[in-house]
Coordinates of C-alpha atoms and ligand atoms in Angstrom, one line a residue:
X1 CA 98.9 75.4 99.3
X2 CA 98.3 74.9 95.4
X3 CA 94.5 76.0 96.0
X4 CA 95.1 78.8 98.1
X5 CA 94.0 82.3 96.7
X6 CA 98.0 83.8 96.6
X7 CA 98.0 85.5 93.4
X8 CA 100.7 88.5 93.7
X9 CA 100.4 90.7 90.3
X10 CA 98.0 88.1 89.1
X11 CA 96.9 91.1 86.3
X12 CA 101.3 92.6 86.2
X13 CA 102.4 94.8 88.4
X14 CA 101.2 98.6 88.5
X15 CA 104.3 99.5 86.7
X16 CA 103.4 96.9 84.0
X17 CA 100.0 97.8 84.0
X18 CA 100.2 101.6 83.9
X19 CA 102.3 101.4 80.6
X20 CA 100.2 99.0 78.8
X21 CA 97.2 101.3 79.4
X22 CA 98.9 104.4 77.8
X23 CA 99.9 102.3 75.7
X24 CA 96.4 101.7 74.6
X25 CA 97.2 97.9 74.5
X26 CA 94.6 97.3 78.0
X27 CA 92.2 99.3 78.8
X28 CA 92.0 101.0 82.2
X29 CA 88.6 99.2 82.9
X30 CA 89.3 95.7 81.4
X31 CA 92.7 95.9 83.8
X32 CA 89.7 96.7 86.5
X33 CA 87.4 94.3 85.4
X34 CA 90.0 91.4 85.8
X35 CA 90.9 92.6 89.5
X36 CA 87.1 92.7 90.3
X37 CA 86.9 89.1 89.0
X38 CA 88.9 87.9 91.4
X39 CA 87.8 89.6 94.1
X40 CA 84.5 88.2 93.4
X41 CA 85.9 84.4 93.3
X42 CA 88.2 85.0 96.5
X43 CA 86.9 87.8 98.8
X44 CA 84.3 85.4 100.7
X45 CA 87.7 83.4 101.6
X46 CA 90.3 86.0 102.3
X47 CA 88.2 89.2 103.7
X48 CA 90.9 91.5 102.6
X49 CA 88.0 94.3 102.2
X50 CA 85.7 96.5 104.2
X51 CA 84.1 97.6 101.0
X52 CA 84.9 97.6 97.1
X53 CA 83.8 100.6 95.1
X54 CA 83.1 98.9 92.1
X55 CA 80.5 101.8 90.3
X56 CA 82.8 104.2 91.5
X57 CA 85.7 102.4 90.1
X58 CA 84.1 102.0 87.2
X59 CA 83.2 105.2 86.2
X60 CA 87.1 106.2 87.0
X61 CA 88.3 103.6 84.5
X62 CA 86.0 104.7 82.3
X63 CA 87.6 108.5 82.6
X64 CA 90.9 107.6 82.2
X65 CA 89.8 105.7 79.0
X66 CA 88.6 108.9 77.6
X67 CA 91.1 110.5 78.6
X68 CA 94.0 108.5 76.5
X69 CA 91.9 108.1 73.6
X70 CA 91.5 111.8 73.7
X71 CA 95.4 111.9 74.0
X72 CA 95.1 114.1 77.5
X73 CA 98.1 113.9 80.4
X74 CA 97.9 110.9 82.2
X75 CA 99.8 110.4 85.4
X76 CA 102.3 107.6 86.3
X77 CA 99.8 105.0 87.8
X78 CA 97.1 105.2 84.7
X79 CA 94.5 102.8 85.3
X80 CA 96.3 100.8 88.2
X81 CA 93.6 99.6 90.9
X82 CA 94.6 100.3 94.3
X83 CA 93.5 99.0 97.8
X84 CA 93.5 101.6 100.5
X85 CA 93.5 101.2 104.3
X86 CA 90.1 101.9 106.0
X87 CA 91.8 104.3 108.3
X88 CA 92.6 107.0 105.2
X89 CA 89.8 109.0 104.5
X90 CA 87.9 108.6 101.3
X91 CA 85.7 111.6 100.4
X92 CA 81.8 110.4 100.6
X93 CA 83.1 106.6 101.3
X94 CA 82.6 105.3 104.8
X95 CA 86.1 105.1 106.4
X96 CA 85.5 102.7 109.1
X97 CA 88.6 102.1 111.3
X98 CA 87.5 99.1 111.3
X99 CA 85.6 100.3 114.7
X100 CA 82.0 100.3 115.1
X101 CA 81.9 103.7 116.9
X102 CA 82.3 105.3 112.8
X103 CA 79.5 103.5 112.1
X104 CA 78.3 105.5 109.1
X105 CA 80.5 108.1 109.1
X106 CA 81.4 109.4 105.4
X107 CA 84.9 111.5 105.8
X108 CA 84.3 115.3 103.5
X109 CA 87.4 114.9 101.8
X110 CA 90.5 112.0 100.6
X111 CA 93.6 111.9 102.5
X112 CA 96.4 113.6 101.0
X113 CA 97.9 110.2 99.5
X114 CA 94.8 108.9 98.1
X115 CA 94.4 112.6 96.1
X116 CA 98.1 112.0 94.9
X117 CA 97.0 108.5 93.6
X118 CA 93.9 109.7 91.8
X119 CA 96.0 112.6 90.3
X120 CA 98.2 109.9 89.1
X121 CA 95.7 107.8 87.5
X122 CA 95.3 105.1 90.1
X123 CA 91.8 103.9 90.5
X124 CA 90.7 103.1 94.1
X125 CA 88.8 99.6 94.2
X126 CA 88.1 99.4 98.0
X127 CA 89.0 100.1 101.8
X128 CA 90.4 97.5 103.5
X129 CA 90.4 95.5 106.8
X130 CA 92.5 96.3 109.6
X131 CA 92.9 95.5 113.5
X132 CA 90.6 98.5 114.9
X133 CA 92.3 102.0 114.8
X134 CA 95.4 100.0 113.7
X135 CA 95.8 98.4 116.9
X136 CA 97.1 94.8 116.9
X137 CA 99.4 92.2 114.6
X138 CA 96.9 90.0 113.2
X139 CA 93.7 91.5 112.1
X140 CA 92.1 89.9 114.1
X141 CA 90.5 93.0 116.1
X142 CA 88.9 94.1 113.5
X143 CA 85.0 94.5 114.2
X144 CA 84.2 93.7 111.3
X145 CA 86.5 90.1 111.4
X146 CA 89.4 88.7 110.3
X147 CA 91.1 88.5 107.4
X148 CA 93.1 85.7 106.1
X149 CA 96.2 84.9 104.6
X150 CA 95.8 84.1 101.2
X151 CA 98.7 81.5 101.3
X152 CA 97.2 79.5 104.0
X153 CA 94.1 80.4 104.7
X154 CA 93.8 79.0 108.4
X155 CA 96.8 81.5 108.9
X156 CA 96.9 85.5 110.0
X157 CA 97.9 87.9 107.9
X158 CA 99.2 90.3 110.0
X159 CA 98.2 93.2 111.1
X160 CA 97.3 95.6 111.5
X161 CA 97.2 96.8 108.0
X162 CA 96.3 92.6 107.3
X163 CA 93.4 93.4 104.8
X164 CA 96.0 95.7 102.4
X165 CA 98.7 93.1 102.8
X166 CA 96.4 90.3 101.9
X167 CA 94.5 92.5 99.0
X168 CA 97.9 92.7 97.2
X169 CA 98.9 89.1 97.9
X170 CA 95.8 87.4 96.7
X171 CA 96.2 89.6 93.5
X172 CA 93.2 92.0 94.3
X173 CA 94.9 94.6 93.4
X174 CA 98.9 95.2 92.7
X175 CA 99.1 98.0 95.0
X176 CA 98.0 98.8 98.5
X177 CA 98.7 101.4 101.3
X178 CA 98.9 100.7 104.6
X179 CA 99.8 102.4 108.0
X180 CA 102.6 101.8 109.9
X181 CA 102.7 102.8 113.8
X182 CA 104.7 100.2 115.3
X183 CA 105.4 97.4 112.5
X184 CA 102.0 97.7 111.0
X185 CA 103.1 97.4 107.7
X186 CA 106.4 95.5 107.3
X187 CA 104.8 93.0 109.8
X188 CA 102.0 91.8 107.4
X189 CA 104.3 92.3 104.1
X190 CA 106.6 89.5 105.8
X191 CA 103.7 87.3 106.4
X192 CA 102.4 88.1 103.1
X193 CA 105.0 87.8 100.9
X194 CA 105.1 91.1 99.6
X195 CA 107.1 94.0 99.9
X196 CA 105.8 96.5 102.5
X197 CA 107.6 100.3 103.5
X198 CA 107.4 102.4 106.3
X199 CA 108.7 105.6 105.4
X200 CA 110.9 108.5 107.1
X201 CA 108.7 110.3 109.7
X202 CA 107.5 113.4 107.6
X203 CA 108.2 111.9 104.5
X204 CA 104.6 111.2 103.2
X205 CA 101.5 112.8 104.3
X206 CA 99.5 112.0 107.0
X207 CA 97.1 114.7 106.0
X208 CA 93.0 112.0 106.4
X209 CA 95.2 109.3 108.2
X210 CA 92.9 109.2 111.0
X211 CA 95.3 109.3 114.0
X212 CA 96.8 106.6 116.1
X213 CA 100.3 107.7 117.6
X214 CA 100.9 110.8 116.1
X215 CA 104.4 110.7 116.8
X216 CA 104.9 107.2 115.1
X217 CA 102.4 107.0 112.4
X218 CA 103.2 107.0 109.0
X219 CA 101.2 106.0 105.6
X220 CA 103.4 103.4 103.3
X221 CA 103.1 101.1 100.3
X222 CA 102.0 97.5 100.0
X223 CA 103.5 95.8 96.3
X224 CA 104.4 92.9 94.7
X225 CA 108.1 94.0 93.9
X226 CA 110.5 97.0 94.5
X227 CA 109.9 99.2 91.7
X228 CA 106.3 99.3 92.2
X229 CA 107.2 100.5 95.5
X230 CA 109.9 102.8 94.7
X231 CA 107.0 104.2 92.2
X232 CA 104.1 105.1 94.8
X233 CA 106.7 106.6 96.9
X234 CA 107.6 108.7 94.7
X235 CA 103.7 109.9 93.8
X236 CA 102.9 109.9 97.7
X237 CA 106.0 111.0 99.1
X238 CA 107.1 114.8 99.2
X239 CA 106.3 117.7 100.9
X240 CA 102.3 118.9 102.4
X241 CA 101.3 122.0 103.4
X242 CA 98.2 120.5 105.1
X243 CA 100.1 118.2 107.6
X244 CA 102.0 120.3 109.9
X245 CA 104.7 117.2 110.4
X246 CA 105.4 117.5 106.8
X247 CA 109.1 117.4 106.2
X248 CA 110.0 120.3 103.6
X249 CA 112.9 118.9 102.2
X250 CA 112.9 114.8 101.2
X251 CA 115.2 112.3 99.8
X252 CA 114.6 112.5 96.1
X253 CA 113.5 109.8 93.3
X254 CA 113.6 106.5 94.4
X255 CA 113.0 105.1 91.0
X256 CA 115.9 106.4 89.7
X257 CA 118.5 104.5 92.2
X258 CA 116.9 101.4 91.8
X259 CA 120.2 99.8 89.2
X260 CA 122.9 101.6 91.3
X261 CA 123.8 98.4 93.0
X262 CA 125.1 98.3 96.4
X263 CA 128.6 98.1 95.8
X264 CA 131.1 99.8 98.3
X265 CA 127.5 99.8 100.4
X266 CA 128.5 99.0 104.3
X267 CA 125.4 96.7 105.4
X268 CA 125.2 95.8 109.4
X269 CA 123.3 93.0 110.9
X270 CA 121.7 94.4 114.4
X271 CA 122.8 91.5 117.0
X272 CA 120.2 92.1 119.4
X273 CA 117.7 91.0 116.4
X274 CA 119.7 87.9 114.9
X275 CA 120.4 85.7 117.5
X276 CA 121.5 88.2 120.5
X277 CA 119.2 89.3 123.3
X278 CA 116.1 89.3 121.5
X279 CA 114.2 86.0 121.7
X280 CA 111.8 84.3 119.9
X281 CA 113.1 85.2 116.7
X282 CA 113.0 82.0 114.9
X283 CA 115.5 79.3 113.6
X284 CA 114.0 79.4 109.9
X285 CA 113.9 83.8 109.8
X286 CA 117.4 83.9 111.0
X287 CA 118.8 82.1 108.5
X288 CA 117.0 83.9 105.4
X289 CA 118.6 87.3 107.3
X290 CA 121.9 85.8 107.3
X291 CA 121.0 84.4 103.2
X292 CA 120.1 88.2 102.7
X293 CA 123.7 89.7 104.2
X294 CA 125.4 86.7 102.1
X295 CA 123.6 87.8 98.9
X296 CA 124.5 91.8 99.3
X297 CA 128.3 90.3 100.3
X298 CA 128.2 88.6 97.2
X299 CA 126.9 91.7 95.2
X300 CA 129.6 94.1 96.7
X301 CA 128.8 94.9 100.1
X302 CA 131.2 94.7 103.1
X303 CA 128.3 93.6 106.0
X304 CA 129.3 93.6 109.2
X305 CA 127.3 92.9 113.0
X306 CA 126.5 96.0 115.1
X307 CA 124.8 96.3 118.4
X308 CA 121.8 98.8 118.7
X309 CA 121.5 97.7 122.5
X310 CA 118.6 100.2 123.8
X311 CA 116.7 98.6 120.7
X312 CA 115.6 95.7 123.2
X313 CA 113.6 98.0 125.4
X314 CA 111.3 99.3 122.4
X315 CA 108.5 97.4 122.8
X316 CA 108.4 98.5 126.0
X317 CA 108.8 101.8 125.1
X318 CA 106.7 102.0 122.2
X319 CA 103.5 100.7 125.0
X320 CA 103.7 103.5 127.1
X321 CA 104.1 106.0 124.2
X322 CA 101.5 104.5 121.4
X323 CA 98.8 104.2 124.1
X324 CA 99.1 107.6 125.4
X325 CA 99.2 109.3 122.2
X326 CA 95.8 107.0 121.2
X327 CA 94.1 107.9 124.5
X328 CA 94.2 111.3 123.4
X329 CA 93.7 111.1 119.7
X330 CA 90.6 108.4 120.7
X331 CA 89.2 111.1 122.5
X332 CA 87.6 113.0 119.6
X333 CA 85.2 109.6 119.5
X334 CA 82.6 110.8 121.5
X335 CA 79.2 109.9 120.0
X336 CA 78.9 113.9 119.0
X337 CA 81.6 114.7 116.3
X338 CA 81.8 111.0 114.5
X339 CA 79.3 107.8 113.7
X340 CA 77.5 106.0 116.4
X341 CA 75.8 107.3 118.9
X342 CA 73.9 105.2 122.0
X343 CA 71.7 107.7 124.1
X344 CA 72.2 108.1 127.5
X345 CA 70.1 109.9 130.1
X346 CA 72.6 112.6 130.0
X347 CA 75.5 113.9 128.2
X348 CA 78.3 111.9 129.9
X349 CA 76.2 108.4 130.0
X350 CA 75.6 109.5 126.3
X351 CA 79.6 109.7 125.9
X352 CA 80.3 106.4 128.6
X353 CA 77.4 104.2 126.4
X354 CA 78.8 105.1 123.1
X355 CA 82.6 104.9 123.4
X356 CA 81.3 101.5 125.8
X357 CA 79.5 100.0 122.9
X358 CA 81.4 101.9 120.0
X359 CA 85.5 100.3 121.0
X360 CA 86.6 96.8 121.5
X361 CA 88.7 95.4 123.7
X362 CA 91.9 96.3 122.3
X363 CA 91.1 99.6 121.9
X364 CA 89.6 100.1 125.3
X365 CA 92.6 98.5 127.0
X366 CA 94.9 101.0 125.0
X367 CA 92.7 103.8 126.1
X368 CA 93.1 102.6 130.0
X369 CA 97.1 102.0 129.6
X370 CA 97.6 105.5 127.7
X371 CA 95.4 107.4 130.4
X372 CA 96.9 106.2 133.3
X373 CA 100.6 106.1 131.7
X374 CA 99.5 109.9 131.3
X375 CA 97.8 110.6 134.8
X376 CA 99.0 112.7 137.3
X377 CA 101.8 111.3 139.8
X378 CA 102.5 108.6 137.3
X379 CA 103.5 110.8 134.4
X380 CA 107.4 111.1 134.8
X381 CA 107.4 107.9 135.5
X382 CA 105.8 106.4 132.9
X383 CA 105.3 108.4 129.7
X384 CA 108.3 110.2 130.6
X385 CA 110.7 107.4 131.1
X386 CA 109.4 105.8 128.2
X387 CA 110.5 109.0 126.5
X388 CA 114.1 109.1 127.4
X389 CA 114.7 105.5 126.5
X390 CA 113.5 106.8 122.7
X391 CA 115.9 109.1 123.2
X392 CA 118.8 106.2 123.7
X393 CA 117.4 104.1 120.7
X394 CA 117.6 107.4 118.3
X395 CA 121.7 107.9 119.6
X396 CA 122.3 104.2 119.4
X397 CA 120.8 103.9 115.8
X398 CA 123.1 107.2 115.1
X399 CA 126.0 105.5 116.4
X400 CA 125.5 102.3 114.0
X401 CA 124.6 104.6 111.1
X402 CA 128.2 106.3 111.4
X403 CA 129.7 102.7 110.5
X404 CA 127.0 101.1 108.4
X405 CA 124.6 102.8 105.3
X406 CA 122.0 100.3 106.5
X407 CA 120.8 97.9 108.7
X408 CA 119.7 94.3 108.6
X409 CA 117.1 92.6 110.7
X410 CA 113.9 90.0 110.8
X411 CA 110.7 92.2 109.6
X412 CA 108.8 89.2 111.9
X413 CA 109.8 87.1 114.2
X414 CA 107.7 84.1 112.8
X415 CA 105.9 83.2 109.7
X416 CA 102.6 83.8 109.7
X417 CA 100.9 82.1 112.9
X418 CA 97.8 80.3 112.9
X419 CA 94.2 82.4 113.4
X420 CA 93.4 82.4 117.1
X421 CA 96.6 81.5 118.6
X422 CA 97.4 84.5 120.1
X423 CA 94.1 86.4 120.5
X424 CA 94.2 85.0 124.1
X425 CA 97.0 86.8 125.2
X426 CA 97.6 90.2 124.1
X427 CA 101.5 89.9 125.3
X428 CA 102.6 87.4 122.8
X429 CA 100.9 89.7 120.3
X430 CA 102.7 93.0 121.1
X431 CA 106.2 90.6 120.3
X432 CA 105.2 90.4 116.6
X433 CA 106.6 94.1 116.7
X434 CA 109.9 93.9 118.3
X435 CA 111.7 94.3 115.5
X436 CA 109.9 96.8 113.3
X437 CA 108.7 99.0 116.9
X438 CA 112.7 100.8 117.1
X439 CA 112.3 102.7 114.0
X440 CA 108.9 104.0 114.5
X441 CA 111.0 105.3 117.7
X442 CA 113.4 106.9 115.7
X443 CA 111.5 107.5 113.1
X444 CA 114.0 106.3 110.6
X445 CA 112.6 104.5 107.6
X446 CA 113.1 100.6 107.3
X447 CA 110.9 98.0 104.5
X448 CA 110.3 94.3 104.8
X449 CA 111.4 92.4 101.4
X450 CA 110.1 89.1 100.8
X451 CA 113.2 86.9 100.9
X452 CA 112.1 83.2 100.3
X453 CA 110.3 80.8 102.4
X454 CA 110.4 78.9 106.1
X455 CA 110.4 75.8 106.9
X456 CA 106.2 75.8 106.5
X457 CA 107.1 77.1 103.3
X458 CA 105.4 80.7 103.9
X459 CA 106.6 83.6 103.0
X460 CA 109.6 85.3 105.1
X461 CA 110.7 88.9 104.9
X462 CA 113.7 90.6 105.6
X463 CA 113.2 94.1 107.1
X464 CA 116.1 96.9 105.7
X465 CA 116.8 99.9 107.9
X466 CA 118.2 103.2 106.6
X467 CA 119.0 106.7 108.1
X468 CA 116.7 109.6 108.5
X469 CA 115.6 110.4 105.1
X470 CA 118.2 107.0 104.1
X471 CA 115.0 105.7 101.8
X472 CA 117.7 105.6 98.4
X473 CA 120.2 103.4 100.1
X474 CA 117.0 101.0 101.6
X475 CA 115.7 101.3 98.0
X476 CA 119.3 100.2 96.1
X477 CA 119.8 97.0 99.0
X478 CA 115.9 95.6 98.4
X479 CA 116.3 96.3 94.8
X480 CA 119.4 93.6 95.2
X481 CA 117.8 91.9 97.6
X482 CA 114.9 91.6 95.1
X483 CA 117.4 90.4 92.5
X484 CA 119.5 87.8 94.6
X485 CA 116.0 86.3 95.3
X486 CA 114.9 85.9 91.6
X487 CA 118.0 84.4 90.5
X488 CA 117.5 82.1 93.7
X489 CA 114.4 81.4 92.4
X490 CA 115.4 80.6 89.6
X491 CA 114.0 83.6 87.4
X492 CA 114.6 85.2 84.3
X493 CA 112.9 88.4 84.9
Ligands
LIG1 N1 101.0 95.9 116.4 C1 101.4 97.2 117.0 C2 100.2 97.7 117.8 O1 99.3 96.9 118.0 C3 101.6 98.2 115.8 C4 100.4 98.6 115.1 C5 100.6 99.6 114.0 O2 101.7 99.7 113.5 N2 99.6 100.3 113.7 O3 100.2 98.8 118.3

């Protein structure tokens, strides 16, 4: 893997980055420059991007150049690039999906969290690839085609938010966002190598996230360590009037828990998901999860097993509910509103050829699941069961979280997997997500860490859960987790 394109904070990480430029030691566009220049010598291998803004970049590194020579305010991320998902709305920048039915559609305004970043200083570089309207593991249905993981290039990166994932791991860019629905985030972070978080429901925006499951969706960083994370939170994160889910009151500063340790910190490992009745979890993932409980033993936690048992019905769950949310939210697609259109003889063949031509499969077989999971007669049975078994996954979580302050689990079953091998049958796809699926459920918070390596020597993370509105306590375990790594490793840093 020596020649592979894996780079993570090739150029420092944003943190690093954002203090030299205020620092007037780099400037905001040479720091750009650099990331550019390797985009050019590794996009046409890793297809991380839909499109990179480079005038536009440019002229915003040029602004924030002026602006700290002119000794004006600037924000926390000065001069950091930044990838962003091509499901986020970019004002005047196509915002794709990855779908060919928003073919040429330029959203009117930035999402809430990409506004947040430019008023920070963060300089968006691109959108990137993704599994079309977010729907998949692998990146692989994009329209557009797949990315790659930059460790191993004949390997996925995940998905669906692969292209962010990969952007951050090939050193494109230190920072990413993603979108996280059903693992979409922490999925590709494990398979990446780099640390990926899905937050609380209602704790960042979704305010230009263009819809998949509204009741699951939520927008969350892609970095190459903990602080860096623990920093974009804190600039997305908080309060919006413009996104009616929108929690009013959040959980505070993450970067300023980061060196409180975990001592005295009750850590449980969910049995279903290291070795109980979930299979297919492999040999070489368990046994970083059970390195990652040793390590936070050894740093002054008590860790202990707990059983979340409705957590093994998720999946099945989460594919009644995410379809029928999408089958509604897809709707709006219609060849009037949005992008292509393919004429039809009359107004409904005009709606049947575009959404025909416009969706692929995956979408298209969502759309049919959702609809008829939603149609009269089967209703109660379907959505509505699907429903009350959410409803036993948010009670058992509440029952572990009165013993433990967080939870332990794989973020992936498997290391990354090779391109193609699962395309064939969209079953052993949905499993990539049988870990990460319960907390979109619950809507609880949970991360993937990077935590060393498996026996292919790719990149394994370890996914930490956390309460409603818990994102301190997951911030202080992956900060040790972060730690027990690097000394592993062998660091100094
Ligand atoms: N892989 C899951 C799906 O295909 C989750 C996707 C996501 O989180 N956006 O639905």
């Amino acid at each position: 893997m020596s020649d592979s394109p894996a780079a993570p904070a090739a150029f420092g990480t944003a943190v690093e980055i954002a203090s030299a430029v205020k620092a007037g030691e780099r400037s905001a566009l040479g720091v750009l420059e650099e990331h550019l220049g390797r985009i050019g010598a590794h996009e046409s291998s890793v297809h991380a991007f839909n499109a990179v803004i480079e005038d536009e970049a440019r002229s915003r590194a040029m602004e924030i150049d002026d602006a700290i020579a002119s000794g004006a305010e600037v924000g926390a991320l000065a001069g950091v690039p930044v990838a962003i998902k091509d499901n986020m709305c970019t004002r005047g920048v196509p915002t794709t999906c990855s779908s060919r039915i928003l073919d040429g559609w330029k959203p009117p305004y930035d999402a809430t969290v990409v506004t947040r970043l430019r008023e920070a200083g963060a300089i968006v570089v691109g959108k990137t690839n993704l599994d079309e309207f977010a729907m998949g593991s692998s990146t692989e249905n994009s329209a557009f085609g797949p990315t790659h993981n930059p460790w191993d290039l004949t390997r996925v990166p995940g998905g669906s938010s692969g292209g962010s994932a990969a952007a951050v791991a090939a050193g494109f860019s230190p920072i990413s966002l993603g979108s996280d629905t059903g693992g979409s985030i922490r999925q590709p972070a494990s398979l990446c190598g780099v640390v990926g978080v899905k937050p609380t429901y209602g704790a960042v925006s979704r305010y230009g996230l263009i819809a998949f499951g509204s009741s699951l969706d939520q927008i969350g960083p892609f970095t190459t360590d903990v602080h860096d994370a623990a920093v974009i939170m804190d600039t997305i994160g908080g309060h919006d009037p413009l996104d009616s889910t929108s929690a009013t009151d959040g959980h505070g500063s993450l970067e300023s828990v980061l060196s409180d340790g975990v001592d005295g910190l009750r850590v449980g490992l969910i049995t279903e998901m290291t070795g109980g009745a979930i299979d297919g979890i492999a040999p070489d993932v368990l046994a970083r999860v059970r390195a990652a409980a040793e390590a936070l033993a050894a740093a002054g936690a008590t860790v202990g097993e707990v059983s979340v048992p409705s957590s093994v019905y998720g999946l099945s769950a989460y594919y009644m509910v995410a379809p029928a949310e999408a089958s509604s939210n897809l709707a709006r697609f219609d060849g009037v509103r949005y992008g292509l259109r393919v004429d039809g003889s009359n107004t409904a063949a005009m709606h049947t050829a575009t959404r025909t031509e416009g969706f692929g499969d995956e979408v298209k077989r969502r759309i049919m699941l959702g609809t008829y999971a939603l149609s009269a007669g089967y209703r109660d049975a379907y959505y509505g069961s699907a429903q009350k078994v959410r409803t036993l996954i948010i009670e058992d979580f509440d029952r572990a979280y009165a013993d433990f302050d967080v939870l332990l689990s794989p973020a992936s079953p498997t290391t990354a997997f090779e391109m193609g091998a699962k395309t064939a049958d969209p079953l052993a796809m949905y499993l990539n997500d049988v870990c990460t699926i319960p907390s979109n459920l619950s809507g609880q918070p949970a991360m993937s860490v990077p935590f060393g390596t498996g026996d292919d020597g790719l990149p394994i993370g370890v996914q930490v859960l956390a309460p409603l509105m818990g994102e301190p306590v997951m911030f202080r375990v992956a900060a040790a987790l972060e730690a027990a790594q690097r000394l592993e490793d062998g660091e100094s840093r």
